């Protein structure tokens, strides 16, 4: 303790220390063993008796002194017995209560440091209207500032007397419960009137309404407790670092988000839109205002679109730098192309002004989409073997770090978008007709039997049967390669290729295999899938044309009363029941001696499992 601080505690009757003794000792006092309990009341106390009433009365206050494990109860609305009280937290402390006696003020003043005589001076009134006038002694006992000033003015005339040690302090740090106003609630007022006085005669006067049914203006009784939380939650509010003050074009002060991404205005249109977009959307910022590297990338993409007007994302990325594609693709595509939301050219990037629905030459850019990892069973295996090849075929894996597309991380290089019948790239799920180089598939797409009018919702320029054969064959050829098995032999599709391109009920009947030619398991599967895909497409087209009030084309017309013949020329009664006529044995061949059962290989549930993963447009 410093000598200056020691002087503050120097009192008459105590021995004053000198020299080096200041640093070793100070005035000491004997603290009485008086037990004192402190209650930190959250209110400003003007009347001690009323303060005790908020704590439950004198009896409850005495319990705080007599017992150590008792918590103080604060009734913030003591006039409302239905309000929930606030409980205190009993904290162990070692605070000393001091009684400080200072000289009484006489009311006379003189200039500090002068020898002028004291003179009387009136103090300005600090009382508020409507409040009782406070005496001088009462005011000074409450004004900490005046007490400290008196101590400084009288360093040798005040006295200190220890009163006791505060070992328990009750603090109210919890949140008070909500108060539900019941002033206008007649039922609660009756409870207050009859129950709370605890008078038997008054309690007998309380009667309940025993009538049945819902009463008009029925009142609800508030719950005894609204919230169970008594600890305030620290939300730690702070200003968003990305929000900055800026001045707009009109000179007004505004707040902007410095990290807000620019809106991408890529135009994705419906397949039946009358006119395709010819230029970027109105909301796109001018090309000359974007980054110089992005402008160079726009020129590069335009050069690629000049060679070929329609690309899939993967195919276009394989023609460009993968890093640039990852960084600039969303920004650049809005300046050069648009996309179809659904239909034959779904998810394809189409050059502005090019309408593939206007000319059959654009049929080679139609897209076929498959959900290769739809069931999730082979995802881990495919990703683990992404950079390896297996017997009979190779699986090109998805690049792991650089980008979903790009030739640097794929064994197929910049040809991962091409299907040659031997390798399948797993870095995408969309293939275009012109990117399928498998000879057998190319023979299907090279047909000249096309539609007179483009089917903008499903088959494009191909007939329904042609498109169904292509979808089923492509899926059948990819599946064994994805499962690390040898590619299928083209001869296994010989009879499947004989199915008609134009689908009618009679043509669908041709896709029913008989039992006499012993069809293989693959033939049963692809024939069944052909019927399923064809029926879906036909039903969708019919429903759409009826909705639009259009006439049905000859593709969907019936064949009159001619009998339905299956692939072997046998008469069948109905197409809906034909999928129950064939069973497969354990070796994958047709078993003529077995009875028909639920394990039929040609059923829609069994034979069509792979096609169920196709994304039907």
Coordinates of C-alpha atoms in Angstrom, one line a residue:
X1 CA 0.0 0.0 0.0
X2 CA 1.4 3.4 -1.0
X3 CA 2.1 6.1 1.6
X4 CA -0.5 8.4 0.0
X5 CA -3.1 5.7 0.5
X6 CA -2.0 5.1 4.0
X7 CA -2.6 8.7 4.8
X8 CA -6.2 8.3 3.8
X9 CA -6.6 5.7 6.6
X10 CA -4.7 7.6 9.2
X11 CA -7.0 8.3 12.2
X12 CA -6.5 10.0 15.5
X13 CA -5.4 7.6 18.1
X14 CA -3.4 5.5 15.6
X15 CA 0.4 5.4 15.4
X16 CA 1.7 7.0 12.3
X17 CA 4.4 5.0 10.5
X18 CA 7.4 6.6 9.0
X19 CA 10.2 5.8 6.7
X20 CA 10.3 2.3 5.2
X21 CA 7.5 1.1 7.5
X22 CA 5.0 2.5 5.0
X23 CA 5.7 -0.3 2.6
X24 CA 5.3 -3.1 5.2
X25 CA 2.2 -2.2 7.3
X26 CA -1.1 -0.2 7.3
X27 CA -3.8 0.5 9.8
X28 CA -5.6 -2.6 10.8
X29 CA -9.2 -3.1 12.1
X30 CA -10.9 -5.9 13.9
X31 CA -13.9 -7.2 11.9
X32 CA -16.8 -8.4 14.1
X33 CA -18.2 -11.8 13.5
X34 CA -21.5 -10.3 12.5
X35 CA -23.3 -12.5 9.9
X36 CA -24.5 -10.4 7.0
X37 CA -26.3 -11.5 3.8
X38 CA -26.4 -9.2 0.9
X39 CA -29.2 -8.9 -1.6
X40 CA -28.5 -7.1 -4.8
X41 CA -32.0 -5.7 -5.6
X42 CA -32.6 -4.8 -9.2
X43 CA -34.9 -1.9 -8.2
X44 CA -34.0 1.6 -6.9
X45 CA -34.9 1.4 -3.2
X46 CA -36.7 4.4 -1.8
X47 CA -38.6 2.5 0.9
X48 CA -37.0 -0.5 2.6
X49 CA -40.3 -1.9 3.8
X50 CA -41.6 -2.1 0.3
X51 CA -38.4 -3.7 -0.9
X52 CA -38.9 -6.4 1.8
X53 CA -42.4 -7.0 0.5
X54 CA -41.0 -7.7 -3.0
X55 CA -38.8 -10.4 -1.4
X56 CA -41.8 -12.1 0.3
X57 CA -41.8 -10.2 3.5
X58 CA -39.7 -10.1 6.6
X59 CA -40.1 -13.8 7.3
X60 CA -38.6 -14.7 3.9
X61 CA -35.7 -12.3 4.5
X62 CA -35.0 -13.9 7.8
X63 CA -34.7 -17.3 6.1
X64 CA -31.9 -15.9 4.0
X65 CA -29.8 -15.3 7.1
X66 CA -30.8 -18.5 9.0
X67 CA -30.2 -21.0 6.1
X68 CA -27.4 -21.2 3.6
X69 CA -29.2 -23.1 0.9
X70 CA -32.1 -20.8 0.5
X71 CA -32.6 -18.6 -2.6
X72 CA -34.2 -15.2 -2.5
X73 CA -37.5 -14.8 -4.4
X74 CA -38.2 -11.5 -6.0
X75 CA -41.9 -10.7 -6.8
X76 CA -41.6 -8.1 -9.5
X77 CA -45.4 -7.6 -9.5
X78 CA -46.2 -8.2 -5.9
X79 CA -49.8 -7.1 -6.4
X80 CA -50.3 -10.0 -8.8
X81 CA -50.0 -13.4 -7.1
X82 CA -50.3 -15.1 -10.5
X83 CA -47.1 -13.6 -11.8
X84 CA -44.0 -15.9 -11.8
X85 CA -41.3 -14.7 -9.3
X86 CA -37.6 -14.4 -10.1
X87 CA -35.2 -16.6 -8.2
X88 CA -31.7 -15.4 -7.1
X89 CA -28.3 -17.0 -7.4
X90 CA -26.6 -17.4 -4.1
X91 CA -22.9 -16.5 -4.6
X92 CA -20.1 -17.0 -2.0
X93 CA -18.3 -13.7 -1.3
X94 CA -15.9 -12.2 1.2
X95 CA -16.9 -8.6 1.2
X96 CA -16.5 -6.3 4.3
X97 CA -19.2 -3.9 5.3
X98 CA -17.7 -0.6 6.5
X99 CA -19.5 2.2 8.4
X100 CA -17.9 5.5 7.4
X101 CA -18.6 8.5 9.5
X102 CA -17.8 11.9 8.0
X103 CA -18.3 15.4 9.5
X104 CA -21.7 16.8 9.1
X105 CA -22.1 19.7 6.7
X106 CA -23.1 23.0 8.2
X107 CA -24.3 24.6 5.0
X108 CA -21.7 27.4 5.1
X109 CA -19.2 27.7 2.3
X110 CA -16.1 29.7 1.3
X111 CA -13.7 29.6 -1.6
X112 CA -11.3 26.7 -1.4
X113 CA -7.8 27.6 -0.2
X114 CA -8.8 31.1 1.0
X115 CA -9.0 32.5 4.5
X116 CA -12.3 34.3 3.9
X117 CA -15.0 33.8 6.5
X118 CA -17.7 31.2 5.8
X119 CA -21.1 32.5 4.6
X120 CA -24.5 30.9 4.2
X121 CA -25.4 29.6 0.8
X122 CA -28.6 27.9 -0.4
X123 CA -28.3 24.7 -2.4
X124 CA -30.4 24.4 -5.5
X125 CA -33.4 22.2 -5.1
X126 CA -33.1 18.8 -6.8
X127 CA -36.5 17.4 -5.8
X128 CA -38.8 16.3 -8.5
X129 CA -42.5 17.3 -8.5
X130 CA -44.7 14.7 -6.9
X131 CA -41.9 13.1 -4.9
X132 CA -41.4 13.6 -1.1
X133 CA -38.8 16.1 -0.2
X134 CA -35.5 14.6 1.0
X135 CA -33.6 15.9 4.0
X136 CA -30.0 16.9 3.7
X137 CA -28.8 13.9 5.7
X138 CA -30.9 11.5 3.6
X139 CA -29.7 13.0 0.3
X140 CA -26.1 12.7 1.3
X141 CA -26.5 9.1 2.5
X142 CA -27.7 8.2 -1.0
X143 CA -25.4 10.4 -3.1
X144 CA -22.1 8.5 -3.5
X145 CA -20.5 11.5 -5.2
X146 CA -21.1 13.7 -2.3
X147 CA -19.7 11.1 0.1
X148 CA -16.5 10.8 -1.9
X149 CA -16.2 14.6 -2.0
X150 CA -16.5 14.7 1.8
X151 CA -13.8 12.1 2.2
X152 CA -11.4 14.1 0.0
X153 CA -12.2 17.3 1.8
X154 CA -11.7 15.8 5.2
X155 CA -8.8 13.4 5.0
X156 CA -8.2 13.5 8.8
X157 CA -11.7 13.8 10.2
X158 CA -13.7 10.7 9.0
X159 CA -13.9 7.4 10.8
X160 CA -14.1 3.8 9.6
X161 CA -15.8 1.0 11.6
X162 CA -16.1 -2.5 10.2
X163 CA -19.5 -4.0 10.7
X164 CA -19.1 -7.5 9.4
X165 CA -18.3 -9.8 6.5
X166 CA -20.7 -10.6 3.7
X167 CA -20.3 -14.3 2.9
X168 CA -23.5 -14.7 0.9
X169 CA -24.7 -12.5 -1.9
X170 CA -28.0 -13.0 -3.6
X171 CA -27.9 -11.7 -7.2
X172 CA -30.8 -11.6 -9.7
X173 CA -29.1 -12.3 -13.1
X174 CA -31.9 -14.3 -14.7
X175 CA -34.5 -13.2 -17.2
X176 CA -37.9 -12.5 -15.8
X177 CA -40.8 -14.5 -17.3
X178 CA -43.4 -12.8 -19.5
X179 CA -46.5 -11.3 -17.9
X180 CA -49.8 -12.2 -19.4
X181 CA -52.3 -9.4 -18.8
X182 CA -55.6 -10.8 -17.4
X183 CA -57.3 -7.5 -16.7
X184 CA -60.0 -8.2 -19.3
X185 CA -60.2 -11.9 -18.6
X186 CA -63.4 -12.3 -16.6
X187 CA -62.8 -16.0 -15.7
X188 CA -59.3 -15.2 -14.2
X189 CA -60.8 -12.2 -12.4
X190 CA -63.3 -14.5 -10.8
X191 CA -60.5 -16.8 -9.7
X192 CA -58.6 -13.9 -8.2
X193 CA -61.7 -12.8 -6.3
X194 CA -62.8 -16.2 -5.0
X195 CA -59.6 -18.2 -4.6
X196 CA -56.7 -15.9 -3.8
X197 CA -58.2 -14.4 -0.6
X198 CA -58.2 -18.0 0.8
X199 CA -61.5 -17.4 2.5
X200 CA -64.0 -20.4 2.6
X201 CA -67.1 -18.3 2.3
X202 CA -65.7 -16.6 -0.8
X203 CA -64.6 -19.9 -2.3
X204 CA -68.1 -21.3 -2.0
X205 CA -69.4 -18.5 -4.2
X206 CA -67.3 -19.7 -7.2
X207 CA -69.4 -21.6 -9.7
X208 CA -68.5 -23.2 -13.1
X209 CA -70.6 -23.0 -16.2
X210 CA -71.6 -26.6 -16.8
X211 CA -73.5 -26.0 -20.0
X212 CA -72.4 -28.0 -23.1
X213 CA -71.0 -26.8 -26.4
X214 CA -68.7 -23.9 -27.3
X215 CA -69.5 -20.7 -25.5
X216 CA -69.4 -17.3 -27.2
X217 CA -66.2 -15.3 -26.4
X218 CA -64.7 -18.3 -24.6
X219 CA -61.6 -17.2 -22.7
X220 CA -58.3 -19.1 -22.3
X221 CA -56.4 -19.3 -19.1
X222 CA -52.8 -18.2 -19.5
X223 CA -50.1 -20.8 -18.7
X224 CA -48.4 -20.6 -15.3
X225 CA -45.1 -20.2 -17.1
X226 CA -44.4 -18.9 -20.6
X227 CA -40.7 -19.4 -21.0
X228 CA -38.2 -21.8 -19.3
X229 CA -35.1 -19.7 -20.2
X230 CA -33.7 -17.6 -17.5
X231 CA -30.2 -17.0 -18.9
X232 CA -29.9 -14.3 -21.6
X233 CA -28.5 -15.5 -24.8
X234 CA -25.5 -13.6 -26.1
X235 CA -26.2 -13.0 -29.8
X236 CA -22.9 -11.2 -30.4
X237 CA -24.3 -8.9 -33.0
X238 CA -21.7 -7.3 -35.2
X239 CA -21.6 -5.5 -38.5
X240 CA -21.3 -7.6 -41.6
X241 CA -17.8 -7.2 -42.9
X242 CA -18.9 -7.2 -46.5
X243 CA -21.4 -4.4 -46.1
X244 CA -19.9 -1.0 -47.1
X245 CA -21.1 2.5 -47.3
X246 CA -21.0 4.0 -50.9
X247 CA -22.4 6.8 -52.9
X248 CA -24.7 6.0 -55.8
X249 CA -25.0 7.7 -59.1
X250 CA -27.4 10.3 -57.7
X251 CA -25.1 11.2 -54.9
X252 CA -27.1 9.5 -52.2
X253 CA -25.4 7.5 -49.4
X254 CA -26.2 3.8 -49.6
X255 CA -25.1 0.5 -48.3
X256 CA -23.7 -2.1 -50.7
X257 CA -22.5 -5.7 -50.4
X258 CA -19.0 -5.8 -51.6
X259 CA -19.0 -9.6 -51.8
X260 CA -22.3 -10.0 -53.6
X261 CA -22.0 -12.2 -56.7
X262 CA -23.1 -10.7 -59.9
X263 CA -26.4 -12.1 -61.2
X264 CA -26.1 -14.5 -64.1
X265 CA -28.6 -13.9 -66.9
X266 CA -28.2 -17.2 -68.8
X267 CA -31.4 -17.6 -70.8
X268 CA -33.0 -21.1 -70.2
X269 CA -36.2 -21.4 -72.4
X270 CA -39.0 -23.9 -72.7
X271 CA -38.9 -26.2 -75.8
X272 CA -42.2 -24.8 -77.2
X273 CA -41.1 -21.1 -77.1
X274 CA -42.1 -19.4 -80.4
X275 CA -38.8 -17.7 -81.1
X276 CA -35.4 -18.5 -79.7
X277 CA -33.2 -15.8 -78.2
X278 CA -30.9 -13.9 -80.7
X279 CA -28.9 -11.8 -78.2
X280 CA -28.1 -11.6 -74.5
X281 CA -30.8 -10.8 -71.9
X282 CA -31.4 -7.1 -71.2
X283 CA -30.0 -7.3 -67.7
X284 CA -26.5 -8.5 -68.8
X285 CA -23.8 -5.9 -68.1
X286 CA -22.0 -4.7 -71.2
X287 CA -19.3 -7.1 -72.5
X288 CA -16.6 -4.3 -72.6
X289 CA -17.0 -3.8 -68.8
X290 CA -16.1 -7.3 -67.7
X291 CA -12.6 -8.7 -67.1
X292 CA -10.2 -8.7 -70.0
X293 CA -9.6 -12.5 -69.6
X294 CA -13.3 -13.1 -69.7
X295 CA -13.6 -11.1 -72.9
X296 CA -10.9 -13.3 -74.5
X297 CA -12.7 -16.4 -73.3
X298 CA -15.9 -15.1 -74.9
X299 CA -14.1 -14.8 -78.2
X300 CA -12.7 -18.4 -77.8
X301 CA -16.2 -19.8 -77.1
X302 CA -17.6 -18.0 -80.1
X303 CA -15.0 -19.6 -82.3
X304 CA -16.0 -23.0 -81.0
X305 CA -19.7 -22.3 -81.6
X306 CA -19.0 -21.2 -85.2
X307 CA -17.6 -24.7 -85.9
X308 CA -20.6 -26.4 -84.2
X309 CA -23.6 -24.5 -83.0
X310 CA -24.8 -26.9 -80.2
X311 CA -22.8 -28.5 -77.5
X312 CA -23.2 -30.1 -74.2
X313 CA -21.4 -28.5 -71.3
X314 CA -18.9 -31.4 -71.1
X315 CA -18.2 -31.4 -74.8
X316 CA -17.7 -27.6 -74.9
X317 CA -15.4 -27.7 -71.8
X318 CA -13.2 -30.4 -73.5
X319 CA -12.5 -28.0 -76.3
X320 CA -11.3 -25.2 -73.9
X321 CA -8.9 -24.8 -71.1
X322 CA -10.4 -26.5 -68.0
X323 CA -9.3 -23.9 -65.6
X324 CA -10.7 -21.1 -67.7
X325 CA -14.0 -23.0 -68.0
X326 CA -14.3 -23.5 -64.3
X327 CA -13.7 -19.8 -63.6
X328 CA -15.5 -18.1 -66.5
X329 CA -18.2 -20.5 -67.8
X330 CA -21.2 -18.9 -65.9
X331 CA -20.1 -15.4 -66.8
X332 CA -19.3 -16.2 -70.5
X333 CA -22.3 -18.3 -71.5
X334 CA -24.8 -15.5 -71.0
X335 CA -23.1 -13.5 -73.8
X336 CA -23.0 -16.2 -76.5
X337 CA -25.8 -18.9 -76.0
X338 CA -29.1 -20.0 -74.5
X339 CA -30.3 -23.4 -73.3
X340 CA -33.5 -25.5 -73.4
X341 CA -35.1 -26.4 -70.1
X342 CA -36.4 -29.7 -71.4
X343 CA -37.0 -31.5 -74.7
X344 CA -34.7 -33.1 -77.3
X345 CA -31.9 -30.6 -76.8
X346 CA -32.1 -30.4 -73.0
X347 CA -29.1 -29.0 -71.2
X348 CA -27.4 -28.2 -74.4
X349 CA -25.6 -24.9 -75.1
X350 CA -27.1 -23.4 -78.3
X351 CA -25.7 -20.5 -80.2
X352 CA -27.8 -17.4 -80.3
X353 CA -30.1 -17.3 -83.3
X354 CA -29.9 -21.1 -84.0
X355 CA -33.3 -22.9 -83.7
X356 CA -32.7 -26.7 -83.9
X357 CA -36.5 -27.2 -84.2
X358 CA -36.5 -25.5 -87.7
X359 CA -34.4 -28.0 -89.7
X360 CA -33.9 -31.8 -89.4
X361 CA -30.2 -31.3 -89.9
X362 CA -30.0 -30.4 -86.2
X363 CA -31.2 -33.9 -85.1
X364 CA -27.5 -34.9 -84.7
X365 CA -27.3 -32.5 -81.8
X366 CA -30.2 -34.1 -79.8
X367 CA -29.2 -35.1 -76.3
X368 CA -29.8 -38.3 -74.4
X369 CA -29.5 -38.1 -70.6
X370 CA -28.9 -41.0 -68.2
X371 CA -28.5 -41.0 -64.4
X372 CA -25.6 -43.4 -64.4
X373 CA -25.1 -43.3 -60.6
X374 CA -28.8 -43.0 -59.8
X375 CA -29.0 -45.9 -57.3
X376 CA -25.7 -45.0 -55.6
X377 CA -24.5 -48.6 -55.4
X378 CA -21.5 -48.2 -57.7
X379 CA -20.5 -44.6 -57.0
X380 CA -17.6 -45.3 -54.6
X381 CA -16.3 -48.0 -56.9
X382 CA -16.4 -45.8 -60.0
X383 CA -14.7 -42.9 -58.2
X384 CA -12.1 -45.2 -56.7
X385 CA -11.2 -46.7 -60.1
X386 CA -11.6 -43.4 -61.9
X387 CA -8.1 -43.4 -63.3
X388 CA -7.8 -47.0 -64.2
X389 CA -9.2 -49.2 -67.0
X390 CA -10.8 -52.6 -66.5
X391 CA -11.0 -55.7 -68.7
X392 CA -13.1 -55.3 -71.8
X393 CA -13.7 -51.6 -71.3
X394 CA -12.6 -48.5 -69.4
X395 CA -14.3 -46.1 -67.1
X396 CA -13.3 -42.5 -67.3
X397 CA -13.6 -41.0 -63.9
X398 CA -14.8 -37.6 -62.8
X399 CA -11.9 -35.2 -62.2
X400 CA -11.5 -34.7 -58.5
X401 CA -9.8 -31.3 -58.1
X402 CA -9.8 -29.2 -61.2
X403 CA -13.3 -29.2 -62.5
X404 CA -16.2 -31.6 -63.3
X405 CA -15.1 -31.4 -66.9
X406 CA -11.6 -31.3 -68.4
X407 CA -9.2 -33.5 -70.1
X408 CA -6.3 -33.2 -67.6
X409 CA -7.7 -35.5 -65.0
X410 CA -9.6 -38.0 -67.2
X411 CA -8.1 -41.1 -68.9
X412 CA -10.2 -40.3 -72.0
X413 CA -8.6 -36.9 -72.2
X414 CA -10.7 -34.3 -74.1
X415 CA -12.9 -37.1 -75.5
X416 CA -14.8 -38.0 -72.4
X417 CA -18.0 -36.7 -74.0
X418 CA -17.7 -39.4 -76.8
X419 CA -19.1 -42.9 -76.5
X420 CA -17.3 -45.4 -78.8
X421 CA -18.9 -48.5 -77.4
X422 CA -15.8 -49.4 -75.4
X423 CA -15.2 -46.6 -72.9
X424 CA -17.7 -44.4 -70.9
X425 CA -16.8 -41.1 -69.3
X426 CA -18.4 -40.6 -65.9
X427 CA -17.7 -36.9 -65.7
X428 CA -21.2 -36.2 -67.2
X429 CA -24.5 -37.8 -67.9
X430 CA -25.6 -36.1 -71.2
X431 CA -24.5 -37.4 -74.7
X432 CA -25.3 -36.0 -78.1
X433 CA -26.1 -38.1 -81.1
X434 CA -23.1 -36.7 -83.0
X435 CA -20.8 -37.7 -80.1
X436 CA -21.9 -41.4 -80.2
X437 CA -19.4 -43.1 -82.5
X438 CA -20.3 -46.7 -81.8
X439 CA -21.0 -48.3 -85.3
X440 CA -24.2 -50.0 -84.2
X441 CA -25.6 -46.9 -82.6
X442 CA -24.6 -44.8 -85.7
X443 CA -26.6 -47.2 -87.9
X444 CA -29.7 -46.5 -85.8
X445 CA -29.3 -42.7 -86.0
X446 CA -28.5 -42.7 -89.7
X447 CA -32.1 -43.6 -90.6
X448 CA -33.9 -41.4 -93.1
X449 CA -37.3 -42.2 -91.7
X450 CA -37.9 -38.9 -89.9
X451 CA -40.7 -36.8 -88.7
X452 CA -42.3 -34.2 -90.8
X453 CA -42.7 -31.9 -87.8
X454 CA -40.3 -31.7 -84.9
X455 CA -41.6 -33.2 -81.6
X456 CA -40.3 -30.4 -79.3
X457 CA -41.1 -32.2 -76.1
X458 CA -39.6 -35.7 -76.4
X459 CA -38.3 -37.3 -79.6
X460 CA -37.2 -34.3 -81.7
X461 CA -36.9 -35.2 -85.4
X462 CA -36.7 -38.9 -84.9
X463 CA -39.7 -41.2 -84.8
X464 CA -40.8 -42.5 -81.4
X465 CA -39.6 -46.1 -82.2
X466 CA -36.2 -44.9 -83.4
X467 CA -35.6 -42.8 -80.4
X468 CA -36.8 -45.6 -78.0
X469 CA -34.4 -48.0 -79.6
X470 CA -31.5 -45.6 -79.3
X471 CA -32.2 -44.9 -75.7
X472 CA -32.5 -48.5 -74.7
X473 CA -29.5 -49.7 -76.7
X474 CA -27.2 -46.9 -75.4
X475 CA -28.2 -47.7 -71.8
X476 CA -27.7 -51.5 -72.4
X477 CA -24.2 -50.9 -73.9
X478 CA -23.0 -48.6 -71.1
X479 CA -24.2 -50.7 -68.2
X480 CA -21.7 -53.6 -68.5
X481 CA -18.8 -51.1 -69.1
X482 CA -19.7 -49.2 -65.9
X483 CA -19.7 -52.5 -64.0
X484 CA -16.2 -53.4 -65.3
X485 CA -17.5 -56.1 -67.6
X486 CA -16.7 -56.7 -71.3
X487 CA -18.7 -54.7 -73.9
X488 CA -21.8 -56.4 -75.4
X489 CA -21.5 -58.1 -78.8
X490 CA -23.4 -56.2 -81.5
X491 CA -25.0 -59.5 -82.7
X492 CA -27.0 -59.6 -79.5
X493 CA -29.0 -56.7 -80.8
X494 CA -29.7 -58.2 -84.2
X495 CA -33.4 -59.0 -83.6
X496 CA -33.9 -55.8 -81.5
X497 CA -32.9 -53.7 -84.5
X498 CA -35.7 -55.2 -86.5
X499 CA -38.3 -53.4 -84.4
X500 CA -40.2 -50.7 -86.2
X501 CA -39.4 -47.0 -86.1
X502 CA -43.0 -45.9 -86.2
X503 CA -44.9 -46.8 -83.1
X504 CA -48.5 -47.9 -83.2
X505 CA -50.3 -50.5 -81.1
X506 CA -49.5 -53.1 -83.9
X507 CA -45.8 -52.0 -83.8
X508 CA -45.7 -52.4 -80.0
X509 CA -47.1 -55.9 -80.4
X510 CA -44.1 -56.7 -82.6
X511 CA -41.9 -56.1 -79.6
X512 CA -43.4 -59.1 -77.8
X513 CA -41.1 -62.1 -77.9
X514 CA -42.4 -65.6 -78.3
X515 CA -41.1 -68.6 -76.5
X516 CA -40.1 -70.7 -79.5
X517 CA -36.9 -68.7 -80.5
X518 CA -35.5 -68.8 -77.0
X519 CA -34.7 -65.1 -76.5
X520 CA -31.7 -64.2 -74.3
X521 CA -31.9 -62.4 -71.1
X522 CA -30.6 -59.2 -72.8
X523 CA -33.3 -59.5 -75.5
X524 CA -36.0 -59.9 -73.0
X525 CA -34.8 -56.8 -71.2
X526 CA -34.3 -54.5 -74.2
X527 CA -37.6 -55.5 -75.8
X528 CA -39.5 -54.8 -72.6
X529 CA -37.7 -51.5 -72.2
X530 CA -38.5 -50.6 -75.8
X531 CA -42.2 -51.1 -75.1
X532 CA -42.1 -49.1 -71.9
X533 CA -40.2 -46.2 -73.3
X534 CA -42.4 -46.2 -76.4
X535 CA -45.6 -46.3 -74.5
X536 CA -44.5 -43.4 -72.3
X537 CA -43.6 -41.3 -75.2
X538 CA -46.8 -42.1 -77.1
X539 CA -49.0 -41.4 -74.1
X540 CA -47.2 -38.1 -73.4
X541 CA -47.6 -36.9 -77.0
X542 CA -51.3 -37.9 -77.1
X543 CA -52.1 -36.1 -73.8
X544 CA -50.2 -33.0 -74.9
X545 CA -51.8 -32.8 -78.3
X546 CA -55.3 -33.3 -76.9
X547 CA -54.5 -30.5 -74.4
X548 CA -53.4 -28.2 -77.2
X549 CA -56.3 -29.2 -79.5
X550 CA -54.0 -30.6 -82.2
X551 CA -54.8 -33.5 -84.5
X552 CA -53.0 -36.8 -83.9
X553 CA -50.3 -37.7 -86.4
X554 CA -50.3 -41.1 -88.1
X555 CA -47.6 -42.2 -85.7
X556 CA -50.1 -42.4 -82.9
X557 CA -53.1 -43.6 -84.9
X558 CA -54.5 -47.1 -84.3
X559 CA -54.3 -49.9 -86.9
X560 CA -58.0 -50.6 -87.1
X561 CA -59.4 -54.0 -86.3
X562 CA -56.3 -56.0 -87.4
X563 CA -55.1 -58.6 -85.0
X564 CA -52.0 -58.0 -82.9
X565 CA -49.1 -60.2 -83.8
X566 CA -45.9 -60.6 -81.7
X567 CA -42.4 -60.9 -83.0
X568 CA -42.9 -64.5 -84.0
X569 CA -46.2 -63.8 -85.8
X570 CA -48.4 -65.2 -83.0
X571 CA -51.7 -63.5 -82.2
X572 CA -51.8 -61.8 -78.8
X573 CA -54.9 -60.3 -77.1
X574 CA -53.6 -57.2 -75.4
X575 CA -50.3 -55.3 -75.1
X576 CA -50.8 -54.6 -71.4
X577 CA -50.6 -58.3 -70.5
X578 CA -47.8 -59.4 -72.8
X579 CA -45.1 -58.7 -70.3
X580 CA -46.2 -61.7 -68.2
X581 CA -45.7 -64.3 -70.9
X582 CA -42.0 -65.0 -70.6
X583 CA -39.8 -66.5 -67.8
X584 CA -36.1 -66.7 -67.6
X585 CA -34.2 -69.6 -66.1
X586 CA -31.0 -69.3 -64.1
X587 CA -28.9 -69.2 -67.3
X588 CA -30.8 -66.4 -68.9
X589 CA -32.7 -68.5 -71.5
X590 CA -36.4 -68.9 -71.8
X591 CA -37.7 -71.9 -69.9
X592 CA -40.6 -73.4 -71.9
X593 CA -41.5 -75.9 -69.2
X594 CA -41.9 -73.4 -66.3
X595 CA -45.2 -71.9 -65.4
X596 CA -45.6 -68.1 -65.5
X597 CA -44.8 -66.5 -62.2
X598 CA -43.9 -63.3 -60.4
X599 CA -40.2 -63.6 -61.3
X600 CA -40.8 -63.0 -65.0
X601 CA -37.8 -61.4 -66.6
X602 CA -39.9 -59.3 -69.0
X603 CA -42.1 -57.6 -66.4
X604 CA -41.9 -53.8 -66.2
X605 CA -40.7 -54.0 -62.7
X606 CA -37.9 -56.5 -63.4
X607 CA -36.9 -56.0 -67.0
X608 CA -37.3 -52.2 -66.9
X609 CA -35.1 -51.5 -63.9
X610 CA -32.3 -49.9 -65.8
X611 CA -34.6 -47.7 -67.9
X612 CA -36.2 -46.4 -64.7
X613 CA -33.0 -44.5 -64.2
X614 CA -33.5 -42.6 -67.5
X615 CA -34.6 -39.1 -67.2
X616 CA -37.7 -39.0 -69.3
X617 CA -38.4 -35.6 -70.8

